[in-house]
Amino acid sequence: MRSPVTGWLFLAPTITVLAIFGFLPFLYVAFVGFFDWNPFAANPGLVFAGVNNYRRLVFDDLFLRSIGLTLQFTFWVVLSELVIGYLLAQLFMRDFPLKGLFRTIHTLPLLVAPIAVGASWKLLTTPGLGPIPYYLERWFGIDYRMGAFENQAFITTVVMDIWHWTPLVTLTLLAGLSAMPKEPIESAQVDGANRWQIFWHITLPMLKPVLLTTIFIRLMDALRTVDEVWMLTGGGPGTATRYIGLHIWRVVFPQTDYGYGAAMSLLTLYLTIMLCWFLYVALVARKPRGS
Amino acid sequence: MKKKSSLLPLLIWCGMTIITLLPIWWLFVVSMRTRVQLFGRPSMLLNGFYWGNYIEVLENEEFRFYMWNSIIVATSNCLLVTILALLATFALSRYKLAAEDSLFFWLITNRMAPAAVFLLPLFLIYTQWFNLFDTRIGLILLYGVFNLPFAIWLMKGIMDGIPKELDEAAMIDGASTFQVLTKVIIPLAKPGLAVTAILTWMFAWNEYLFAATLTSVEARTITTGLAEFVSVTGTNWGELAALSMLTLAPALVFLGFVQRHIVAGLTFGAVKE
Amino acid sequence: MNRRGLLSAAALAVLMSTTSFNAFADDAFWAKAAEPYKGVTIRGVSESTSSSNYAKDVLAKEFSEKTGIKIQFETTSWDQMYDKAIKDMEAGSGIYDFVYIEQDIIYSYLSRDFLVDITQSLKDNPSIASPTFKPEQFTTFADYFKGPNGDLYGVPMEAFLKTYLYRTDLFEDAAIKEQFKAKYGWDLAPAKDHKQYREIAEFFTQYGKDNDLELWGTTVQASSGHPASFYEFVETIAPTFGVYNWGLNTDTWAATVENGGTMNSDKAKAALNWWVGNLQYAPPESTSSTWDEVSATFSAGRAAQAFVYGENTAWIATDDTRSTVVGKVGVALPPVEPGVMEEIEAGKGYIGYYDGGAFGVPHSSKNKEAALLFLQYIGQDSVQADWAVNAARVTHQATYDDPRVQEQDQKTSGYYTLMRDQGKLFAGAPAFPFHGQLREAIAPYFYDAITGKLTPDQALDQAAVRAEEELTRLGYRKQN
């Protein structure tokens, strides 16, 4: 009756699409990673290189720097979005006038195309064109020139990402908070627990699945950021915001170093999966306390 | 007590609104300025109503065409993904399938790789094996790779939350599997479907890198149109901003439709009813 | 009076009939030659610049009307255009029937034999050879697109010089001239050497501060994350210090001084120090400025001197919907170090960048004949003048003599005259088949010099070492 065959049939279209357009390219990239291949090298064909590309990657300063930057970026971005998103979600749990309107406005950044997000922030932050450098100088005496100062560029990309994606976190956490039963909190309040205790022992454990999901989604996407940062800084100043998505693009396209780029991609994918798995184990393995 | 507690949120939200709207407002201001007005001491206020940028963009039949392509690609992909995800999660939830967890994990990993990884092989596949280069269907299928995992993840929880007993009750009454789907599952899964639909649509609408690489003239989407403004003879910020604002418009409309369901649908199945 | 009027009327009538006859004959050629290809659609990719847009909006449409061949002309950003053209030709997928060949990439394309030999194809296929397409009419710029056998592989469609621009209104202002003379001891005029250029830059930056103006002394194309900064240094600045071909030894592909190159030579270090040092006299957006922003900066009146790509010179000087310095633009040869001009005139070097591009036909194209017809169409002398006036590009010698071009020349203080007379001092990019690859490998060191992470001296030392590494890895450099 409920034969697995029907089930597989339902899954078939999905698997087909993913196999052709996702798995096949992956196999290709895996294959090319074992070769030296640059159409503009003296030998433009595929030259077998074994694991040489991977060995080079381990010592490649630029690659390592890019990975490091990406991890830092992701850390700050995910952490900030979680904290801000949670606080905003809690705010939304209360009643206040025009709540619906605010929620709609808050969702707006999600609708803007990433490349347009990059463009708008570039317009905001270019000296001579945008208001931010001007007012930062005038009101705070800060010399804001993203093209010259690495820290400023890094911070700006973080702020831009927070602006763009916090609404997703807010809405997801709001969904979780809304669906939470109220009784445990109320009875804890009656028992005299303070805000922090309620948060740590009741809210957090109940919210854990939602939190985890949100962290993973944001983590995966932050690690892959390209469009916005490319438009905003081009990876600059120098290579200070050349996150791994951007770096791979530069190696594969302008530099046409296909073999090396393929190895880099595979290694990055592997690192991403490891990171997600590691987080998963660390956060889920602990048994939920209290009830 | 009630009054006091509603003032603080209000204040905070007013502040948040300013921050949220700042870049969008700035885009709007830039779109209303002529090229000559762009440089110099930046003023946050509109110093005139220059519609020229919008007119240029709207009158340009190429851009209208790109907009149209975007609408087709986004909407088709949204439909395709929602339907496929519905079927897939139905299967995962109602049927005992071997290697289910591994399958689910593999699905998610499709979303983890940086985009640049797949550009070259996909270019080759699209030009050598299947004649999909510069076709809308090519983009529609490709976006499935990124949207399906996300959609399935979203829908799985919803699907699991619909009790199997309802299915069984319907089947005892003689309903076929198809009827179970349409009469029992879909109505209950509405919020989840709505959220899946809009997030899928948004992604397809806003995607840039693959659209730029895998299309040329026929299937060009509006986001790639944005990149065209950047050239040696000066980035036309005004028109770029105008186009960005116009790109925002359909998304806003769509949002209006599914607003109410967003919050309910976004639990990713992490919360059991 | 009456007879004269009659005669001139008669002359006019004859003139008009012959021109229309010629035009008719021309059209007849296109229609006939294209007959076997009627209804075919050809596809091309180019950068989204005014020249290409003109080719797309005007020339392609004319061509389609006359021949019935449809053209799908994709104009996109610089990066995308390269990516897609290279991927297509590399994979042989036959997507594009004509591609934009920027002057610096021709060598890479030739080394991979990506392009069809146009001269040979027209010889082999006389039915599609147009009588109005005469390669000898091109300026010497066409030589860049010729292969080792002297055959043409690309039809030039745009060419410009990257020149030194300055604000004539500021330079000719009596009060300013007095102040300048008092401070520096020589009459204010476009700089002839780098010291003068610096002094002018310093002066105007101070002037801007003193008078509360948004004015600085110079532009610097120093986008610290985009190759544009690298290009300004190697194409425009280094040659004026006597460092050519990016500092590479073109026989051994050495870059370091120890191995016979000049990338980290004293001259190169002087050049980079000078260029990076100019940042203090440039507007704050300079470290975010690519070629777009530099022209925007100058056209917004924010700099007294600039190095600007030629295609921008025309609109900066004449278009008041985009520029606030219309009529105030002067053009001059860039400042040089002593001894460099002699070197250049002896044929050993060059003074700056001769930029531009051509359209070529990939071997992988499936509609070569139709594409060749289009390329010849845009290579005709008759379409050049309008094209020049609209996009400030000149690829035919005769274009300089067209009255409309001469009019624009007046308005731009002699840009076209400079190009015609002094163009020979400029050169395109060096003949590197590894152009893009090497650039990607060493540009980060230059970015670091801009941000101050490395001193210019360190940057050049490290870049030279890295360059040799990369060239060895790519298989070009043989060890000494």
mmCIF file of N, CA, C and O in Angstrom, chain B residues 123-173:
data_model
loop_
_atom_site.group_PDB
_atom_site.id
_atom_site.type_symbol
_atom_site.label_atom_id
_atom_site.label_comp_id
_atom_site.label_asym_id
_atom_site.label_seq_id
_atom_site.Cartn_x
_atom_site.Cartn_y
_atom_site.Cartn_z
ATOM 1 N N PHE B 123 28.669 25.912 -17.218
ATOM 2 C CA PHE B 123 28.802 26.549 -18.524
ATOM 3 C C PHE B 123 29.024 25.484 -19.591
ATOM 4 O O PHE B 123 28.411 25.509 -20.650
ATOM 5 N N LEU B 124 29.926 24.546 -19.287
ATOM 6 C CA LEU B 124 30.220 23.491 -20.257
ATOM 7 C C LEU B 124 29.003 22.610 -20.489
ATOM 8 O O LEU B 124 28.655 22.305 -21.630
ATOM 9 N N ILE B 125 28.333 22.221 -19.400
ATOM 10 C CA ILE B 125 27.151 21.373 -19.546
ATOM 11 C C ILE B 125 26.099 22.101 -20.360
ATOM 12 O O ILE B 125 25.481 21.539 -21.260
ATOM 13 N N TYR B 126 25.907 23.374 -20.094
ATOM 14 C CA TYR B 126 24.866 24.125 -20.780
ATOM 15 C C TYR B 126 25.167 24.368 -22.245
ATOM 16 O O TYR B 126 24.264 24.624 -23.034
ATOM 17 N N THR B 127 26.456 24.373 -22.602
ATOM 18 C CA THR B 127 26.747 24.651 -23.999
ATOM 19 C C THR B 127 27.047 23.394 -24.795
ATOM 20 O O THR B 127 26.752 23.327 -25.972
ATOM 21 N N GLN B 128 27.662 22.404 -24.134
ATOM 22 C CA GLN B 128 28.047 21.211 -24.889
ATOM 23 C C GLN B 128 27.011 20.100 -24.870
ATOM 24 O O GLN B 128 26.741 19.485 -25.882
ATOM 25 N N TRP B 129 26.467 19.823 -23.702
ATOM 26 C CA TRP B 129 25.570 18.659 -23.613
ATOM 27 C C TRP B 129 24.121 19.009 -23.904
ATOM 28 O O TRP B 129 23.470 18.422 -24.758
ATOM 29 N N PHE B 130 23.598 19.949 -23.122
ATOM 30 C CA PHE B 130 22.218 20.378 -23.349
ATOM 31 C C PHE B 130 22.279 21.786 -23.883
ATOM 32 O O PHE B 130 23.034 22.587 -23.409
ATOM 33 N N ASN B 131 21.464 22.073 -24.821
ATOM 34 C CA ASN B 131 21.514 23.410 -25.391
ATOM 35 C C ASN B 131 20.745 24.386 -24.507
ATOM 36 O O ASN B 131 19.701 24.896 -24.881
ATOM 37 N N LEU B 132 21.281 24.629 -23.312
ATOM 38 C CA LEU B 132 20.530 25.421 -22.354
ATOM 39 C C LEU B 132 21.098 26.819 -22.152
ATOM 40 O O LEU B 132 20.583 27.593 -21.372
ATOM 41 N N PHE B 133 22.199 27.124 -22.832
ATOM 42 C CA PHE B 133 22.794 28.441 -22.657
ATOM 43 C C PHE B 133 21.823 29.518 -23.122
ATOM 44 O O PHE B 133 21.202 29.383 -24.165
ATOM 45 N N ASP B 134 21.704 30.578 -22.340
ATOM 46 C CA ASP B 134 20.848 31.696 -22.711
ATOM 47 C C ASP B 134 19.383 31.290 -22.889
ATOM 48 O O ASP B 134 18.684 31.807 -23.759
ATOM 49 N N THR B 135 18.922 30.354 -22.083
ATOM 50 C CA THR B 135 17.503 30.014 -22.120
ATOM 51 C C THR B 135 16.932 30.228 -20.737
ATOM 52 O O THR B 135 17.616 30.088 -19.736
ATOM 53 N N ARG B 136 15.648 30.551 -20.712
ATOM 54 C CA ARG B 136 15.022 30.759 -19.411
ATOM 55 C C ARG B 136 14.883 29.438 -18.667
ATOM 56 O O ARG B 136 15.080 29.365 -17.452
ATOM 57 N N ILE B 137 14.591 28.391 -19.423
ATOM 58 C CA ILE B 137 14.412 27.100 -18.774
ATOM 59 C C ILE B 137 15.711 26.660 -18.109
ATOM 60 O O ILE B 137 15.718 26.028 -17.045
ATOM 61 N N GLY B 138 16.825 27.055 -18.734
ATOM 62 C CA GLY B 138 18.113 26.726 -18.147
ATOM 63 C C GLY B 138 18.254 27.312 -16.757
ATOM 64 O O GLY B 138 18.686 26.651 -15.811
ATOM 65 N N LEU B 139 17.892 28.582 -16.618
ATOM 66 C CA LEU B 139 17.971 29.235 -15.317
ATOM 67 C C LEU B 139 16.975 28.623 -14.337
ATOM 68 O O LEU B 139 17.284 28.403 -13.171
ATOM 69 N N ILE B 140 15.775 28.362 -14.836
ATOM 70 C CA ILE B 140 14.747 27.820 -13.961
ATOM 71 C C ILE B 140 15.206 26.503 -13.352
ATOM 72 O O ILE B 140 15.053 26.266 -12.151
ATOM 73 N N LEU B 141 15.808 25.653 -14.170
ATOM 74 C CA LEU B 141 16.266 24.372 -13.648
ATOM 75 C C LEU B 141 17.439 24.560 -12.701
ATOM 76 O O LEU B 141 17.519 23.916 -11.656
ATOM 77 N N LEU B 142 18.343 25.458 -13.066
ATOM 78 C CA LEU B 142 19.527 25.661 -12.244
ATOM 79 C C LEU B 142 19.171 26.180 -10.863
ATOM 80 O O LEU B 142 19.693 25.724 -9.847
ATOM 81 N N TYR B 143 18.281 27.138 -10.811
ATOM 82 C CA TYR B 143 17.919 27.694 -9.503
ATOM 83 C C TYR B 143 17.302 26.625 -8.618
ATOM 84 O O TYR B 143 17.300 26.742 -7.396
ATOM 85 N N GLY B 144 16.766 25.595 -9.257
ATOM 86 C CA GLY B 144 16.217 24.490 -8.476
ATOM 87 C C GLY B 144 17.275 23.894 -7.557
ATOM 88 O O GLY B 144 16.987 23.513 -6.419
ATOM 89 N N VAL B 145 18.518 23.864 -8.053
ATOM 90 C CA VAL B 145 19.583 23.265 -7.261
ATOM 91 C C VAL B 145 19.769 24.000 -5.938
ATOM 92 O O VAL B 145 20.066 23.401 -4.911
ATOM 93 N N PHE B 146 19.604 25.298 -5.947
ATOM 94 C CA PHE B 146 19.789 26.051 -4.706
ATOM 95 C C PHE B 146 18.510 26.166 -3.900
ATOM 96 O O PHE B 146 18.558 26.249 -2.678
ATOM 97 N N ASN B 147 17.394 26.221 -4.596
ATOM 98 C CA ASN B 147 16.144 26.426 -3.884
ATOM 99 C C ASN B 147 15.538 25.151 -3.335
ATOM 100 O O ASN B 147 14.857 25.171 -2.310
ATOM 101 N N LEU B 148 15.722 24.033 -4.019
ATOM 102 C CA LEU B 148 15.111 22.790 -3.548
ATOM 103 C C LEU B 148 15.570 22.398 -2.140
ATOM 104 O O LEU B 148 14.727 22.089 -1.303
ATOM 105 N N PRO B 149 16.873 22.410 -1.879
ATOM 106 C CA PRO B 149 17.271 22.013 -0.515
ATOM 107 C C PRO B 149 16.601 22.886 0.541
ATOM 108 O O PRO B 149 16.092 22.401 1.539
ATOM 109 N N PHE B 150 16.609 24.169 0.283
ATOM 110 C CA PHE B 150 16.036 25.122 1.215
ATOM 111 C C PHE B 150 14.546 24.853 1.391
ATOM 112 O O PHE B 150 14.021 24.793 2.508
ATOM 113 N N ALA B 151 13.878 24.670 0.273
ATOM 114 C CA ALA B 151 12.436 24.446 0.311
ATOM 115 C C ALA B 151 12.099 23.149 1.035
ATOM 116 O O ALA B 151 11.163 23.088 1.846
ATOM 117 N N ILE B 152 12.874 22.104 0.747
ATOM 118 C CA ILE B 152 12.595 20.822 1.389
ATOM 119 C C ILE B 152 12.822 20.922 2.883
ATOM 120 O O ILE B 152 12.040 20.406 3.695
ATOM 121 N N TRP B 153 13.860 21.615 3.253
ATOM 122 C CA TRP B 153 14.149 21.794 4.666
ATOM 123 C C TRP B 153 12.982 22.515 5.361
ATOM 124 O O TRP B 153 12.531 22.123 6.440
ATOM 125 N N LEU B 154 12.507 23.575 4.707
ATOM 126 C CA LEU B 154 11.379 24.327 5.253
ATOM 127 C C LEU B 154 10.137 23.452 5.376
ATOM 128 O O LEU B 154 9.443 23.423 6.395
ATOM 129 N N MET B 155 9.860 22.732 4.297
ATOM 130 C CA MET B 155 8.591 22.008 4.223
ATOM 131 C C MET B 155 8.568 20.753 5.068
ATOM 132 O O MET B 155 7.494 20.291 5.454
ATOM 133 N N LYS B 156 9.768 20.204 5.333
ATOM 134 C CA LYS B 156 9.791 18.911 6.002
ATOM 135 C C LYS B 156 9.111 18.983 7.356
ATOM 136 O O LYS B 156 8.309 18.115 7.725
ATOM 137 N N GLY B 157 9.464 20.049 8.094
ATOM 138 C CA GLY B 157 8.871 20.188 9.415
ATOM 139 C C GLY B 157 7.368 20.337 9.345
ATOM 140 O O GLY B 157 6.615 19.748 10.133
ATOM 141 N N ILE B 158 6.936 21.137 8.390
ATOM 142 C CA ILE B 158 5.494 21.339 8.211
ATOM 143 C C ILE B 158 4.814 20.007 7.933
ATOM 144 O O ILE B 158 3.796 19.667 8.519
ATOM 145 N N MET B 159 5.445 19.272 7.028
ATOM 146 C CA MET B 159 4.861 17.995 6.620
ATOM 147 C C MET B 159 4.795 17.042 7.797
ATOM 148 O O MET B 159 3.771 16.381 8.010
ATOM 149 N N ASP B 160 5.886 16.988 8.560
ATOM 150 C CA ASP B 160 5.894 16.106 9.725
ATOM 151 C C ASP B 160 4.843 16.509 10.732
ATOM 152 O O ASP B 160 4.327 15.687 11.478
ATOM 153 N N GLY B 161 4.516 17.783 10.748
ATOM 154 C CA GLY B 161 3.558 18.262 11.725
ATOM 155 C C GLY B 161 2.112 17.938 11.382
ATOM 156 O O GLY B 161 1.219 18.122 12.208
ATOM 157 N N ILE B 162 1.904 17.478 10.166
ATOM 158 C CA ILE B 162 0.524 17.100 9.797
ATOM 159 C C ILE B 162 0.350 15.627 10.133
ATOM 160 O O ILE B 162 1.013 14.765 9.566
ATOM 161 N N PRO B 163 -0.539 15.323 11.059
ATOM 162 C CA PRO B 163 -0.637 13.954 11.567
ATOM 163 C C PRO B 163 -0.967 12.945 10.468
ATOM 164 O O PRO B 163 -1.815 13.214 9.617
ATOM 165 N N LYS B 164 -0.282 11.801 10.517
ATOM 166 C CA LYS B 164 -0.510 10.781 9.509
ATOM 167 C C LYS B 164 -1.928 10.204 9.606
ATOM 168 O O LYS B 164 -2.455 9.689 8.623
ATOM 169 N N GLU B 165 -2.500 10.337 10.814
ATOM 170 C CA GLU B 165 -3.851 9.783 10.989
ATOM 171 C C GLU B 165 -4.831 10.405 10.016
ATOM 172 O O GLU B 165 -5.749 9.751 9.511
ATOM 173 N N LEU B 166 -4.636 11.677 9.715
ATOM 174 C CA LEU B 166 -5.532 12.345 8.776
ATOM 175 C C LEU B 166 -5.474 11.685 7.405
ATOM 176 O O LEU B 166 -6.482 11.492 6.743
ATOM 177 N N ASP B 167 -4.228 11.361 7.002
ATOM 178 C CA ASP B 167 -4.053 10.642 5.729
ATOM 179 C C ASP B 167 -4.862 9.364 5.757
ATOM 180 O O ASP B 167 -5.614 9.051 4.828
ATOM 181 N N GLU B 168 -4.625 8.626 6.842
ATOM 182 C CA GLU B 168 -5.226 7.296 6.901
ATOM 183 C C GLU B 168 -6.736 7.387 6.901
ATOM 184 O O GLU B 168 -7.413 6.618 6.240
ATOM 185 N N ALA B 169 -7.241 8.386 7.646
ATOM 186 C CA ALA B 169 -8.696 8.563 7.664
ATOM 187 C C ALA B 169 -9.212 8.806 6.266
ATOM 188 O O ALA B 169 -10.197 8.195 5.829
ATOM 189 N N ALA B 170 -8.533 9.634 5.538
ATOM 190 C CA ALA B 170 -8.982 9.934 4.178
ATOM 191 C C ALA B 170 -8.909 8.704 3.287
ATOM 192 O O ALA B 170 -9.791 8.456 2.464
ATOM 193 N N MET B 171 -7.829 7.909 3.477
ATOM 194 C CA MET B 171 -7.689 6.745 2.602
ATOM 195 C C MET B 171 -8.744 5.699 2.891
ATOM 196 O O MET B 171 -9.229 5.024 1.990
ATOM 197 N N ILE B 172 -9.113 5.596 4.173
ATOM 198 C CA ILE B 172 -10.197 4.666 4.512
ATOM 199 C C ILE B 172 -11.462 5.087 3.794
ATOM 200 O O ILE B 172 -12.238 4.265 3.330
ATOM 201 N N ASP B 173 -11.634 6.416 3.667
ATOM 202 C CA ASP B 173 -12.805 6.902 2.948
ATOM 203 C C ASP B 173 -12.684 6.727 1.447
ATOM 204 O O ASP B 173 -13.548 7.170 0.696
#
